[in-house]
Coordinates of C-alpha atoms (C1' of nucleotides) in Angstrom, one line a residue:
Chain A
M1 CA 5.1 -33.6 -33.2
F2 CA 6.1 -36.6 -32.0
D3 CA 3.5 -39.6 -32.8
V4 CA 1.5 -41.0 -29.4
R5 CA 0.7 -44.4 -31.8
L6 CA 4.4 -45.0 -31.9
L7 CA 4.8 -44.2 -28.3
R8 CA 2.2 -47.1 -27.2
A9 CA 3.3 -49.7 -29.6
E10 CA 7.1 -49.4 -28.5
P11 CA 7.2 -47.7 -25.2
E12 CA 10.6 -49.4 -24.4
T13 CA 12.3 -49.2 -28.2
V14 CA 11.3 -44.7 -27.4
E15 CA 13.1 -44.6 -24.2
R16 CA 16.1 -46.0 -25.5
A17 CA 16.3 -43.9 -28.4
L18 CA 15.5 -41.0 -26.1
A19 CA 17.9 -41.8 -23.6
D20 CA 20.7 -39.4 -25.9
K21 CA 18.3 -36.4 -26.4
G22 CA 17.0 -36.7 -22.6
G23 CA 13.0 -37.4 -23.5
A24 CA 13.4 -40.9 -21.9
E25 CA 11.0 -40.0 -18.6
L26 CA 8.5 -38.4 -20.9
V27 CA 7.6 -41.6 -22.1
R28 CA 5.7 -42.8 -19.0
R29 CA 4.2 -39.6 -18.2
V30 CA 2.6 -39.4 -21.6
L31 CA 1.4 -43.1 -21.7
A32 CA -0.4 -42.5 -18.3
I33 CA -2.1 -39.5 -19.2
D34 CA -2.9 -41.0 -22.7
E35 CA -4.3 -43.9 -21.1
R36 CA -7.0 -41.5 -19.1
R37 CA -7.7 -39.6 -21.9
R38 CA -9.0 -43.3 -23.6
A39 CA -10.8 -43.8 -21.1
R40 CA -12.6 -40.4 -20.7
V41 CA -13.0 -40.6 -24.5
R42 CA -14.8 -43.7 -24.2
E43 CA -17.1 -43.0 -21.2
A44 CA -18.1 -39.7 -22.8
D45 CA -18.6 -41.0 -26.3
D46 CA -20.7 -43.8 -24.7
L47 CA -22.6 -41.5 -22.8
K48 CA -23.3 -39.5 -26.3
A49 CA -24.5 -42.8 -27.8
Q50 CA -27.1 -43.1 -25.2
R51 CA -28.1 -39.3 -25.5
N52 CA -28.5 -39.4 -29.2
R53 CA -30.6 -43.0 -29.1
A54 CA -32.5 -41.3 -26.3
S55 CA -33.3 -37.8 -28.4
E56 CA -34.5 -40.0 -31.3
L57 CA -36.7 -41.7 -29.1
I58 CA -38.3 -37.9 -27.6
A59 CA -38.5 -36.8 -31.2
Q60 CA -40.6 -39.5 -32.2
A61 CA -43.0 -39.4 -28.9
K62 CA -43.2 -35.8 -29.3
R63 CA -44.3 -36.6 -33.3
R64 CA -46.7 -38.7 -32.0
G65 CA -47.9 -35.8 -29.9
E66 CA -47.5 -37.6 -26.1
D67 CA -45.5 -36.1 -23.6
A68 CA -41.8 -36.9 -22.8
A69 CA -41.4 -34.8 -19.8
A70 CA -40.6 -37.6 -18.0
D71 CA -37.8 -38.5 -20.5
I72 CA -36.5 -35.0 -20.9
A73 CA -36.1 -34.8 -17.3
R74 CA -33.8 -37.7 -17.5
Q75 CA -32.0 -36.7 -20.3
R76 CA -30.8 -33.5 -18.4
E77 CA -28.9 -35.3 -16.4
V78 CA -26.8 -37.3 -18.9
G79 CA -26.4 -33.8 -20.6
D80 CA -24.8 -32.4 -17.6
R81 CA -22.5 -35.3 -17.2
I82 CA -21.3 -35.4 -20.5
K83 CA -21.1 -31.3 -20.0
V84 CA -18.1 -32.2 -17.1
L85 CA -16.8 -35.3 -19.0
D86 CA -15.8 -32.9 -22.1
G87 CA -14.7 -29.8 -19.9
E88 CA -12.1 -32.6 -18.3
L89 CA -10.9 -34.2 -21.4
R90 CA -10.2 -30.7 -22.3
T91 CA -7.9 -30.6 -19.5
I92 CA -6.5 -34.0 -20.2
D93 CA -6.0 -32.9 -23.5
D94 CA -4.0 -29.9 -22.9
E95 CA -1.7 -31.5 -20.8
L96 CA -1.1 -34.2 -23.0
E97 CA -0.3 -32.3 -25.9
G98 CA 1.8 -30.0 -23.7
L99 CA 4.2 -33.2 -22.6
V100 CA 4.0 -34.6 -26.1
A101 CA 5.2 -31.3 -27.7
E102 CA 8.2 -31.5 -25.6
I103 CA 9.2 -34.7 -26.5
P104 CA 11.7 -34.7 -29.6
N105 CA 12.0 -36.3 -32.3
L106 CA 13.6 -39.7 -32.8
P107 CA 17.6 -39.6 -34.2
H108 CA 17.9 -41.8 -37.5
P109 CA 19.6 -44.8 -36.6
S110 CA 22.4 -44.0 -38.9
V111 CA 23.2 -40.8 -37.1
P112 CA 26.6 -40.3 -35.4
P113 CA 26.5 -40.6 -31.8
G114 CA 27.9 -36.9 -30.0
T115 CA 27.3 -34.4 -27.5
S116 CA 27.8 -31.0 -29.4
D117 CA 28.9 -30.2 -32.5
A118 CA 32.2 -31.0 -32.1
D119 CA 31.0 -34.2 -32.7
N120 CA 29.7 -34.1 -36.1
V121 CA 31.4 -36.6 -38.3
E122 CA 32.7 -34.5 -41.8
V123 CA 31.6 -36.6 -44.7
R124 CA 32.9 -35.2 -48.0
S125 CA 34.9 -31.8 -48.9
W126 CA 35.0 -29.9 -52.2
G127 CA 37.4 -27.2 -53.5
T128 CA 40.9 -26.1 -52.1
P129 CA 41.6 -23.5 -50.2
R130 CA 43.0 -21.3 -52.2
E131 CA 46.6 -19.7 -51.7
F132 CA 47.2 -16.2 -51.0
G133 CA 50.3 -14.3 -51.8
F134 CA 49.5 -12.2 -48.8
V135 CA 47.5 -12.7 -45.5
P136 CA 43.7 -12.9 -46.2
R137 CA 41.9 -10.0 -44.7
P138 CA 38.3 -10.6 -42.8
H139 CA 35.2 -9.6 -45.1
E140 CA 34.0 -6.7 -42.5
E141 CA 37.5 -5.3 -43.3
L142 CA 37.2 -5.8 -46.7
G143 CA 34.1 -4.1 -46.8
E144 CA 34.6 -1.6 -44.8
E145 CA 37.8 -0.4 -46.2
L146 CA 36.4 0.0 -49.7
G147 CA 33.5 2.1 -48.7
L148 CA 30.9 -0.8 -49.6
L149 CA 30.2 -2.2 -46.0
D150 CA 28.5 0.5 -44.1
L151 CA 27.9 -0.6 -40.2
P152 CA 28.1 2.4 -38.1
R153 CA 25.3 4.3 -40.0
A154 CA 23.1 0.9 -39.9
A155 CA 23.9 1.2 -36.0
R156 CA 23.3 4.6 -36.0
M157 CA 19.6 4.3 -37.6
A158 CA 18.8 1.2 -35.9
K159 CA 21.2 -0.7 -33.8
A160 CA 24.0 -2.8 -33.6
R161 CA 24.0 -6.2 -35.8
F162 CA 22.3 -4.2 -38.6
A163 CA 24.0 -3.3 -41.6
I164 CA 24.4 -1.5 -44.7
M165 CA 26.0 -2.4 -48.4
W166 CA 26.5 0.4 -51.0
G167 CA 26.4 0.4 -54.4
P168 CA 28.0 -2.8 -56.2
L169 CA 27.8 -4.7 -52.7
A170 CA 24.1 -4.3 -52.3
R171 CA 24.0 -5.6 -56.2
L172 CA 26.6 -8.5 -55.5
S173 CA 23.8 -9.9 -52.5
R174 CA 21.1 -9.3 -54.9
A175 CA 22.9 -11.2 -58.2
L176 CA 23.4 -13.8 -55.3
A177 CA 20.2 -14.2 -54.6
Q178 CA 18.8 -14.3 -58.0
F179 CA 21.6 -16.8 -58.9
M180 CA 20.8 -19.1 -56.2
L181 CA 16.8 -19.0 -57.1
D182 CA 17.7 -19.9 -61.1
L183 CA 19.8 -22.3 -60.1
H184 CA 17.3 -23.9 -57.7
T185 CA 14.3 -23.3 -59.5
R186 CA 15.5 -24.2 -63.6
E187 CA 17.6 -26.7 -62.5
H188 CA 17.1 -28.8 -59.3
G189 CA 12.9 -28.4 -59.7
Y190 CA 12.2 -26.1 -57.1
T191 CA 8.5 -23.6 -57.1
E192 CA 9.3 -20.3 -56.5
L193 CA 7.3 -18.7 -53.6
W194 CA 6.3 -15.4 -52.6
L195 CA 5.3 -15.1 -49.3
P196 CA 4.2 -13.0 -45.9
Q197 CA 7.3 -12.3 -43.8
L198 CA 4.8 -11.3 -41.1
V199 CA 2.9 -14.1 -39.7
N200 CA 0.6 -15.0 -36.7
G201 CA 1.2 -16.4 -33.5
E202 CA -0.7 -19.7 -34.6
T203 CA 2.4 -20.0 -37.3
M204 CA 4.7 -19.5 -35.0
L205 CA 3.2 -22.2 -33.1
R206 CA 2.8 -24.8 -35.6
T207 CA 6.5 -24.2 -37.1
G208 CA 7.6 -24.8 -33.8
Q209 CA 9.1 -21.2 -33.2
L210 CA 6.7 -20.6 -30.5
P211 CA 7.3 -20.6 -27.2
K212 CA 10.5 -21.7 -27.4
F213 CA 12.2 -18.8 -29.2
E214 CA 9.9 -16.5 -28.3
E215 CA 12.8 -14.7 -27.3
Q216 CA 14.6 -14.5 -30.6
L217 CA 11.7 -13.2 -32.5
F218 CA 10.6 -9.7 -33.4
K219 CA 7.1 -8.7 -32.7
T220 CA 4.7 -6.6 -34.2
Q221 CA 1.3 -4.7 -33.3
E222 CA -1.7 -3.5 -35.8
A223 CA -1.8 0.2 -34.5
D224 CA -5.1 0.2 -33.5
E225 CA -5.6 -3.4 -33.5
G226 CA -4.2 -5.8 -30.6
R227 CA -3.5 -8.1 -33.0
T228 CA 0.4 -9.3 -32.7
L229 CA 2.5 -10.5 -35.9
Y230 CA 6.1 -11.6 -36.0
L231 CA 8.8 -11.2 -38.4
I232 CA 9.7 -14.3 -40.0
P233 CA 13.0 -15.8 -38.7
T234 CA 13.4 -17.9 -41.9
A235 CA 11.5 -18.4 -45.2
E236 CA 10.7 -21.8 -43.8
V237 CA 7.9 -21.0 -41.2
P238 CA 5.4 -19.1 -44.2
L239 CA 7.0 -21.9 -46.7
S240 CA 6.3 -25.1 -44.0
A241 CA 3.1 -23.6 -43.1
L242 CA 1.9 -23.2 -46.7
H243 CA 0.3 -27.1 -46.9
F244 CA -0.7 -26.7 -43.1
D245 CA -4.1 -28.9 -42.3
E246 CA -4.0 -30.5 -45.8
T247 CA -4.2 -33.7 -47.9
L248 CA -2.4 -33.8 -50.9
P249 CA -2.2 -36.2 -53.8
E250 CA 0.5 -38.7 -54.2
A251 CA 1.4 -37.9 -56.8
S252 CA 2.5 -34.2 -56.7
L253 CA 4.9 -35.6 -54.2
P254 CA 7.5 -35.0 -53.4
R255 CA 7.2 -31.0 -53.6
R256 CA 9.9 -28.9 -54.1
Y257 CA 9.7 -25.3 -52.6
T258 CA 11.8 -22.1 -52.6
A259 CA 11.6 -18.7 -51.6
Y260 CA 14.0 -15.7 -51.5
S261 CA 13.6 -13.4 -48.2
P262 CA 15.0 -11.5 -45.4
C263 CA 15.1 -13.0 -42.1
Y264 CA 14.8 -11.5 -39.0
R265 CA 16.5 -12.8 -35.4
R266 CA 17.1 -11.0 -31.9
E267 CA 19.4 -13.1 -31.6
A268 CA 19.4 -12.6 -27.8
G269 CA 21.8 -14.0 -25.7
T270 CA 24.7 -14.0 -28.2
Y271 CA 25.9 -10.8 -27.4
G272 CA 29.7 -10.8 -27.2
K273 CA 29.3 -13.8 -30.0
D274 CA 30.3 -13.4 -33.8
M275 CA 30.4 -9.5 -33.4
K276 CA 32.5 -8.9 -35.9
G277 CA 31.2 -8.3 -39.5
I278 CA 28.1 -9.4 -40.9
Y279 CA 28.2 -13.1 -39.8
R280 CA 25.7 -12.9 -37.3
Q281 CA 22.8 -10.3 -38.0
H282 CA 19.2 -9.3 -37.0
Q283 CA 18.3 -9.3 -40.3
F284 CA 19.6 -10.8 -43.4
D285 CA 18.7 -12.6 -46.7
K286 CA 18.4 -16.4 -47.5
V287 CA 17.1 -18.5 -49.9
E288 CA 15.3 -21.3 -48.4
L289 CA 14.3 -24.9 -49.6
V290 CA 11.8 -27.2 -48.6
K291 CA 10.5 -30.2 -49.5
I292 CA 7.0 -32.3 -48.8
A293 CA 7.9 -35.7 -49.2
T294 CA 6.4 -39.2 -48.3
P295 CA 8.1 -40.7 -45.4
E296 CA 10.2 -43.6 -47.8
Q297 CA 11.1 -40.3 -50.1
A298 CA 12.6 -38.5 -47.5
D299 CA 15.9 -39.8 -46.8
A300 CA 16.5 -39.6 -50.7
E301 CA 15.4 -35.9 -51.0
L302 CA 17.7 -35.2 -47.8
E303 CA 20.7 -36.1 -49.9
S304 CA 19.7 -34.2 -53.2
M305 CA 18.6 -31.4 -50.8
V306 CA 22.2 -30.9 -49.8
D307 CA 23.7 -31.3 -53.0
N308 CA 21.0 -28.4 -54.4
A309 CA 23.0 -26.3 -51.7
E310 CA 26.4 -27.5 -52.6
T311 CA 26.0 -26.8 -55.8
V312 CA 25.8 -23.3 -55.3
L313 CA 29.7 -23.2 -53.9
R314 CA 30.4 -25.4 -56.3
R315 CA 29.6 -23.2 -58.9
L316 CA 30.9 -20.0 -57.1
E317 CA 34.1 -22.4 -56.5
L318 CA 33.9 -21.2 -53.0
P319 CA 35.5 -24.4 -51.2
Y320 CA 33.7 -26.5 -48.5
R321 CA 32.8 -29.5 -46.3
V322 CA 29.5 -31.4 -45.6
V323 CA 29.3 -32.3 -41.9
E324 CA 27.2 -34.7 -40.6
R325 CA 25.3 -33.5 -37.1
C326 CA 25.7 -35.9 -34.7
V327 CA 22.7 -36.9 -32.1
G328 CA 23.6 -34.1 -29.7
D329 CA 23.5 -31.3 -31.9
L330 CA 20.5 -32.4 -33.8
G331 CA 17.6 -30.0 -33.3
F332 CA 14.8 -30.7 -31.8
S333 CA 12.3 -31.9 -34.7
T334 CA 15.5 -33.0 -37.1
T335 CA 16.0 -36.7 -36.9
R336 CA 19.2 -36.4 -39.8
G337 CA 21.0 -33.9 -40.8
Y338 CA 23.6 -32.1 -42.3
D339 CA 25.6 -28.9 -42.2
I340 CA 27.6 -27.3 -45.3
E341 CA 30.6 -25.0 -44.1
V342 CA 32.4 -22.6 -46.0
W343 CA 36.0 -22.0 -46.3
R344 CA 36.5 -18.6 -44.7
P345 CA 40.7 -17.8 -45.4
A346 CA 40.7 -14.9 -42.5
L347 CA 39.8 -17.5 -40.4
G348 CA 41.6 -20.1 -41.4
K349 CA 38.5 -22.4 -41.1
Y350 CA 35.7 -23.6 -42.5
T351 CA 31.9 -22.0 -41.0
E352 CA 28.4 -22.9 -41.3
I353 CA 26.8 -21.2 -44.7
S354 CA 23.8 -24.4 -44.9
S355 CA 22.0 -26.9 -42.5
C356 CA 19.7 -29.3 -44.1
S357 CA 17.5 -31.3 -42.1
N358 CA 14.9 -34.0 -42.5
Y359 CA 12.2 -33.8 -40.2
G360 CA 10.2 -36.7 -41.3
A361 CA 6.7 -37.5 -40.2
F362 CA 7.2 -35.7 -37.1
G363 CA 6.8 -32.4 -39.3
G364 CA 4.0 -33.3 -40.9
R365 CA 2.3 -34.4 -37.8
R366 CA 2.8 -31.2 -36.3
G367 CA 1.1 -28.8 -39.2
K368 CA -1.0 -32.5 -39.7
I369 CA -0.1 -32.5 -44.0
R370 CA -1.0 -35.8 -45.0
Y371 CA -0.9 -37.5 -48.3
R372 CA -3.3 -40.1 -49.7
S373 CA -2.1 -43.0 -52.5
A374 CA -4.2 -42.5 -56.0
A375 CA -4.9 -46.3 -54.3
G376 CA -7.1 -44.5 -51.8
G377 CA -7.1 -46.0 -48.5
R378 CA -5.9 -44.3 -45.2
S379 CA -3.9 -40.6 -44.8
E380 CA -0.9 -40.8 -43.7
F381 CA 1.7 -37.9 -42.2
C382 CA 3.6 -36.4 -45.2
A383 CA 7.5 -35.8 -44.2
T384 CA 8.9 -32.5 -44.2
L385 CA 12.4 -31.1 -44.8
N386 CA 14.0 -28.1 -44.6
G387 CA 17.5 -26.2 -45.6
S388 CA 19.2 -23.0 -46.6
G389 CA 20.5 -22.6 -50.1
L390 CA 22.1 -20.5 -49.2
A391 CA 21.9 -18.0 -46.4
V392 CA 23.1 -14.6 -48.8
G393 CA 24.7 -13.0 -46.2
R394 CA 27.0 -15.1 -45.3
T395 CA 27.7 -15.8 -48.8
I396 CA 28.9 -12.5 -49.3
I397 CA 31.6 -13.2 -47.1
A398 CA 32.6 -16.4 -48.3
V399 CA 32.9 -14.2 -51.5
L400 CA 34.6 -11.6 -50.0
E401 CA 37.1 -13.3 -48.6
N402 CA 38.0 -16.2 -51.0
Y403 CA 38.5 -14.0 -54.2
Q404 CA 40.2 -11.2 -51.8
E405 CA 43.5 -9.4 -54.0
A406 CA 46.0 -8.4 -52.3
D407 CA 44.7 -4.4 -52.9
G408 CA 41.7 -5.1 -51.2
T409 CA 39.7 -4.9 -54.0
V410 CA 37.7 -8.5 -54.8
T411 CA 37.6 -10.1 -57.8
M412 CA 33.7 -11.6 -58.7
P413 CA 32.7 -15.0 -58.8
P414 CA 32.8 -15.9 -62.7
A415 CA 29.1 -17.9 -62.5
L416 CA 27.7 -14.5 -61.4
A417 CA 28.7 -12.7 -64.4
P418 CA 25.2 -13.2 -66.1
Y419 CA 24.0 -11.2 -62.4
L420 CA 26.1 -8.6 -62.6
N421 CA 26.2 -6.1 -65.6
G422 CA 29.4 -6.1 -66.1
L423 CA 30.9 -5.8 -62.6
E424 CA 34.2 -7.3 -62.5
R425 CA 35.2 -6.4 -59.4
L426 CA 34.8 -4.7 -56.2
T427 CA 36.7 -1.7 -55.5
A428 CA 36.9 1.8 -53.1
E429 CA 33.9 3.7 -53.7
R430 CA 34.9 7.3 -54.5
Chain B
rG1 C1' -12.3 4.0 -41.6
rG2 C1' -18.3 4.2 -43.0
rA3 C1' -22.3 1.1 -45.1
rG4 C1' -24.1 -3.5 -46.6
rG5 C1' -24.2 -9.2 -47.9
rG6 C1' -22.0 -13.5 -47.4
rG7 C1' -19.1 -18.4 -45.5
rU8 C1' -22.9 -25.9 -45.8
rG9 C1' -19.4 -32.2 -48.9
rA10 C1' -14.1 -31.6 -54.6
rC11 C1' -17.4 -27.5 -57.3
rC12 C1' -22.1 -25.3 -57.4
rG13 C1' -26.5 -24.8 -54.0
rA14 C1' -31.0 -26.2 -51.0
rG15 C1' -31.7 -27.1 -45.9
rC16 C1' -39.5 -25.3 -40.5
rG17 C1' -34.4 -26.9 -33.8
rG18 C1' -35.6 -33.3 -33.9
rC19 C1' -37.0 -38.1 -39.6
rC20 C1' -30.1 -34.0 -42.1
rG21 C1' -23.5 -36.6 -42.7
rA22 C1' -27.1 -32.9 -45.0
rA23 C1' -32.2 -32.5 -51.1
rG24 C1' -30.7 -31.5 -55.7
rG25 C1' -27.3 -30.3 -59.9
rU26 C1' -21.7 -31.2 -61.3
rG27 C1' -17.3 -33.5 -61.3
rC28 C1' -15.4 -38.7 -60.4
rG29 C1' -15.4 -44.1 -60.1
rG30 C1' -18.0 -48.4 -62.0
rC31 C1' -21.5 -50.6 -64.6
rA32 C1' -25.3 -51.0 -68.8
rC33 C1' -25.9 -49.4 -74.1
rU34 C1' -21.7 -48.7 -78.5
rG35 C1' -17.6 -51.1 -83.7
rG36 C1' -15.8 -47.0 -81.0
rA37 C1' -17.0 -42.4 -78.4
rA38 C1' -21.0 -38.9 -77.6
rA39 C1' -25.3 -38.7 -75.5
rU40 C1' -28.3 -41.7 -71.8
rG41 C1' -29.6 -45.0 -67.8
rC42 C1' -28.8 -47.7 -62.9
rC43 C1' -24.9 -47.6 -58.9
rG44 C1' -21.7 -45.9 -55.7
rU45 C1' -18.8 -41.6 -54.1
rG46 C1' -16.6 -37.2 -47.1
rC47 C1' -12.6 -36.8 -43.3
rA48 C1' -10.6 -37.5 -38.2
rC49 C1' -10.5 -40.2 -34.0
rG50 C1' -11.6 -44.2 -30.5
rG51 C1' -13.7 -49.6 -30.3
rG52 C1' -14.3 -54.6 -32.5
rC53 C1' -7.6 -59.2 -32.6
rG54 C1' -4.0 -51.8 -34.1
rA55 C1' -3.0 -57.6 -40.9
rA56 C1' -6.7 -56.7 -44.6
rC57 C1' -11.8 -56.4 -45.6
rC58 C1' -15.5 -55.5 -42.6
rC59 C1' -18.5 -53.9 -38.1
rU60 C1' -19.8 -50.2 -34.6
rG61 C1' -19.5 -45.2 -31.6
rU62 C1' -18.1 -40.1 -31.4
rG63 C1' -17.2 -35.6 -34.0
rC64 C1' -17.2 -32.6 -37.8
rC65 C1' -21.8 -27.3 -42.1
rG66 C1' -16.1 -20.8 -41.2
rU67 C1' -13.7 -20.7 -35.7
rG68 C1' -14.2 -21.4 -30.5
rG69 C1' -17.9 -20.9 -26.4
rG70 C1' -23.4 -20.9 -24.8
rU71 C1' -28.9 -21.6 -24.8
rU72 C1' -31.3 -26.9 -25.2
rC73 C1' -33.2 -33.4 -23.8
rA74 C1' -31.5 -32.3 -28.8
rA75 C1' -27.8 -27.4 -33.0
rA76 C1' -25.9 -26.8 -40.2
rU77 C1' -30.4 -24.5 -37.6
rC78 C1' -31.6 -20.0 -31.9
rC79 C1' -27.3 -16.2 -29.0
rC80 C1' -22.5 -14.1 -28.4
rA81 C1' -17.4 -13.3 -29.9
rC82 C1' -13.7 -14.3 -33.4
rC83 C1' -12.0 -15.4 -38.1
rC84 C1' -12.5 -15.1 -43.5
rC85 C1' -14.6 -13.5 -47.8
rC86 C1' -18.0 -10.0 -51.1
rU87 C1' -20.0 -5.2 -52.7
rC88 C1' -20.3 -0.1 -52.0
rC89 C1' -18.1 4.6 -50.4
rG90 C1' -13.4 7.3 -48.1
rC91 C1' -8.5 7.0 -47.8
rC92 C1' -3.6 5.0 -50.1
rA93 C1' 1.9 2.6 -52.4

RNA sequence: GGAGGGGUGACCGAGCGGCCGAAGGUGCGGCACUGGAAAUGCCGUGCACGGGCGAACCCUGUGCCGUGGGUUCAAAUCCCACCCCCUCCGCCA
């Protein structure tokens, strides 16, 4: 949620900053409505003050046993007028809120210019892609030939873009998730949470999923009640909703949370895109990272969050690169963000495996997450950050493709040994 | 699913439609007392939004007693709807 006060104070700055993101003309409309709103608030407040004074006088008169019929009659009109004003105010508020909700966050001044992911800037890379003595094959071929990745049966019982993982591959998936969680909780200072995977519409609204991404969500209904619940598209949703409407002590910041959860996405409008294998699925697992910090802490916390996610890949010895997203590729709420892309031998390029974003106070304002310093004083909105640490399905892809052997088997990364109960290699199921 | 009870400030808990932003207690902060502490005493102790010069302190207006409506000159208090919690019974991983 954009800060209307900033918009009031420096409209030109905001217009200029949003030129690339296409939100500039909104500024003037919002300012006009905001002006109207404040005038109305003032008028209504004045009338209410008058009403309160008059009510007090009426009360006193009644206590003295005097007749206050005339005053009461006069006050009735004031009450009616207040009711009208409050009604108008509600309309104005809705309109204003709707408009403000359309204003995207301001990009951090350091964000590189650009219009699409083609303009993203590589900031570093790690690892050297392995030399294969053969032509490396895509993960879906490896998985299916090993009899461990089963897409046809999944499509039969559900629909396309669902998967079944057999035996050791399922175990690999579980091992990866546990490895990531242990890393983040034991070494990176995150607290693990287990959360609802279905949430109500209001939570979806306030986490920015609705109404914009309604067609990307799976929706459920309790059988005999009308209530709608949505399957989460990422644990970011319940994780960032955790402290909505709370004021946190500044000393408790930054807070670092992680959660492992399945993610459900309809992926409407992406048919024909990424249809091979399990790169883009309706259901996948992810270890999510969320931070709540002061705005001053947020920049450093973004850097450490990216490093936390990179550490997963370094431990797994998977080559990757980090790109900073350009202005045009930043999400609506993001002020600054990085993508981590892992090496895909079968494709001969890097593909996305994590995305880390700093929402700044924009995120805190939307969820009304505040903090107050020990010294007291006014509360301020927290900055929120989130990132994947990592998407498990895509990590499986990277392991299969980078660790494949000429005979079609797949060696397991040494870092996973404690989680695999002796499994060192994926081989064909008999 | 059936029957009943309840949601008030950080916590417990009172509250006849006006004198209630809300008694009392606990907690917390300060001061006094003490060699120091405990105990005790005194004082203080909500949030949001707007205005006063959007620096601070401060002053001031409005709103907030689960949420949203309604009745009324006036609602924590009356009415309606919804949400949540608790107890008992039933069912159940």
